Amino acid sequence: MTPPAEHLALPPEALRRRCPPESLGFATTAELAAGDDAAIQARAREAVEFALGLRLDGYNIFAVGPVGVGKETLVHRCLERHAAAMPPADDWCYVFNFADTGNRPRILRLPAGRGSALQRDMTRLIEELRVAIPAAFDTEDYRRRRQMLEERAKALPQQAIAAIEKEARAKNIAIVRMPMGMALAYMRNGEIVAPEDFAQLPEDEQTRIKADMAAIQDRLQSEMRNIPRWEGEFRQQLRELNREIVRFAIGHLMADLTRRFADLEAVQAYLKSVETDLIENAEGFLESEEPGQQALGLEAAGGMSRRGRFHRYEVNLIVDNGALSHAPIVREDHPTLANLVGRIEYRPALGAMVTDFTLIKPGALHRANGGYLVLDARRVLSQPYAWEELKRALRAQRVRIESLGEAVGLATPVSLDPEPIPLSLKVVLLGDRLIHHLLTTYDPDLRELFKITADFDDRIARDPAGERAYADLVASIVRRDGLIAFDRTAVAGVIEHGARLAGDADKLSATFEAIADLVREASHFATQAGDATVAAAHVARAIEAQEQRGARVRDIIRESIRRGTLLIDVAGDRVGQVNGLVVAQLGAASYGWPTRITARARLGAGKVVDIEREVELGGPIHSKGVLILTGFLGGRYARGQPLAVAASLVFEQSYGGVEGDSASLAELCALLSAIGQLPLRQGFAMTGSVNQHGAVQPIGGINEKIEGFFDVCVELGLDGTQGVIVPRSNAANLMLRPDVVAAVAAGRFRVHAVSTVDEAMTLLTGRAAGEADAEGRFPADSVNGMVSEALDGFSAAARRFAARDDGAARS
């Protein structure tokens, strides 16, 4: 049975759940300890703590929730606590690979702070070598010993040739030095015999002389063949001398350096290879550093660019954790491929782009190694190949530096292949629920690599504990940002606004960023007013200012209604016309306003036409709601006969898309009015969805919709007859503005909560809905009776037309 209309009106206290300031138990926030907004997210905190406590592969974290709920704050605080209990991560250095001509730089791992020490020591070593080695080669002892080797090298071939010359002279044969080599000639009386004179000699003498000359020639060629060997011996002896000099020059320097890193085997091996390379390449230190290929330098072997002779002995410290007292926490805000896995830079030299190990730059994975890396999921996914490389690094547990061109298989300049770095870290992804859902659905790697989901609530319970947590949160923001203290009335206002943001009187919004903004802005207004504390009036002014900043479109709509451009009636009665309520959100601003919904009905084949759908302005959910109306009409009024009605529904003056089913109750009421020719009160606006049984279902944006119609009524004339009809199941969501509540308390406005379409029609028509008797008939003067009578009339007319058509066909 439909209750009387006065029983459907909600009392003022049901329209806004107040927070009594005296229930908070303090005078100002100065009495409160700083709260922890992260403590409110108990479920998410537990998940994060669980993942951080497991040092196992794949237990990385995906923190899921809308923006502003404190994901990053909670995660960062948990990371700080766990990182503080961990030692600093190791330092990482790239050094020249002497075994691979520098093409594949080696990685050195050192305890935190030791990497910078090695880099400084090697820089100092290079500076000392630049002086010590040339000085060692500039000594009198070195010049004397080298001169002895050179003189000996020159003396050996000279002595050999002199012996041959002596033997040749004994046989009257001269060895003549010529530009192209040496030649032999016959002598007589110390003079060389001309060829024509030699031809005049007796034949047997010529034969003898030629034989002697051939023997001398053989001896000469034999000794000349020894010259390269002697030169090689000289070079080797000189090389050994140079190595001895370099060994002597660097011995004490290398010994001191080796002692400082005696506890690190990898560094010891590296220093040994440095010493060996210095000694093996001693001759290089005698070469000048004139500009050119060697000074700019392209080393043919390995293609390594080097600046001077000592460049290869530098240390590229890519990660320095020496300043940390705990494990690193890295937040990468621009996670490109290069910023994640590192990059290799190039520089021009002799018209080419060259690189070397000192141009290797680290990525976020390197800096966070041994600690924690925090990334925004949307930003990672928006960067080419960043997501795939992140997954590859986590799966392989090592980070390999690769350019974007290499990742896509493009040809790249001659580059390096740095040794990959072992990876041990926790990655935390921050993202919204849509991104998490899509990755879970379409990327099977997510569950393998990010086993823990920290799901952040966007609302919390509004109980004493929740309200106290809000108060502590306000105190925390005040202290952190150096604001004026809030009195308890101001904190109560913040709590009530938190319920308004949550869209539920029994919940509080967990969008702490919005709360923090309100606290800061309320403090600003209190400061402007010269008040010592922030009161409820300052909070109310801050809320009003926030709404006003986003109210441009809302004000345009209201102006259009006030000027009659948008047709809205707030008084009188109309058949087939009702005020629906819509809501829109632009950024942070959300507002509602009334819109006219009309219906027309006539004899037809039982079809309700959704004009919005016919012109492709209606979305699928709205179209579903309209189709439900047909099911309701048939189920209630035409169970034993055809539904012989044709009806149309439309949002008047709607020029954009219409989506959602929150207007289906208003559409059904307009449709029943059009069928039964029942005038509807235009002082009401209504919202709510309806099912096929006529039950009214809850919708969203209830507060904004009610306030939107209230504001229109105020501008057009609030006379005490206006009100709104809303689903009873939305009563718990009401957190209306104080001025609306005051108007209801004064009897100038009403809020009615209904559970069925019958209750709504009773309010709109002032006529009882009517209950069906045992035979399914409704009282004739009731809403349902008049609609049923009209539909029966349509059915009878349809039968008459059908009978007439049959008779005409038979005749």
XYZ file of C-alpha atoms in Angstrom, residues 580-581 660-668 685-691 695-700 702 705 725-730 754:
33
model
C 14.481 15.162 -14.534
C 17.806 15.782 -12.808
C 22.936 6.395 -17.673
C 19.640 5.103 -16.324
C 19.147 7.616 -13.502
C 16.301 9.286 -15.440
C 14.315 6.089 -16.021
C 11.979 6.818 -13.063
C 11.223 10.292 -14.439
C 10.724 8.838 -17.931
C 8.299 6.234 -16.585
C 12.138 17.307 -9.968
C 13.091 13.666 -9.718
C 15.897 11.194 -10.199
C 16.309 7.458 -9.841
C 16.383 4.334 -11.923
C 13.564 1.784 -11.986
C 13.334 -1.940 -12.652
C 11.017 -0.599 -7.719
C 13.145 2.550 -7.530
C 16.898 1.989 -7.465
C 19.763 4.236 -6.244
C 21.804 6.519 -8.471
C 24.894 8.712 -8.196
C 22.373 12.733 -5.512
C 21.224 16.995 -8.362
C 11.842 12.991 -5.416
C 14.798 10.671 -4.885
C 15.290 6.937 -4.282
C 14.875 5.954 -0.646
C 17.991 3.832 -0.986
C 19.922 7.080 -1.593
C 10.387 6.862 -2.637
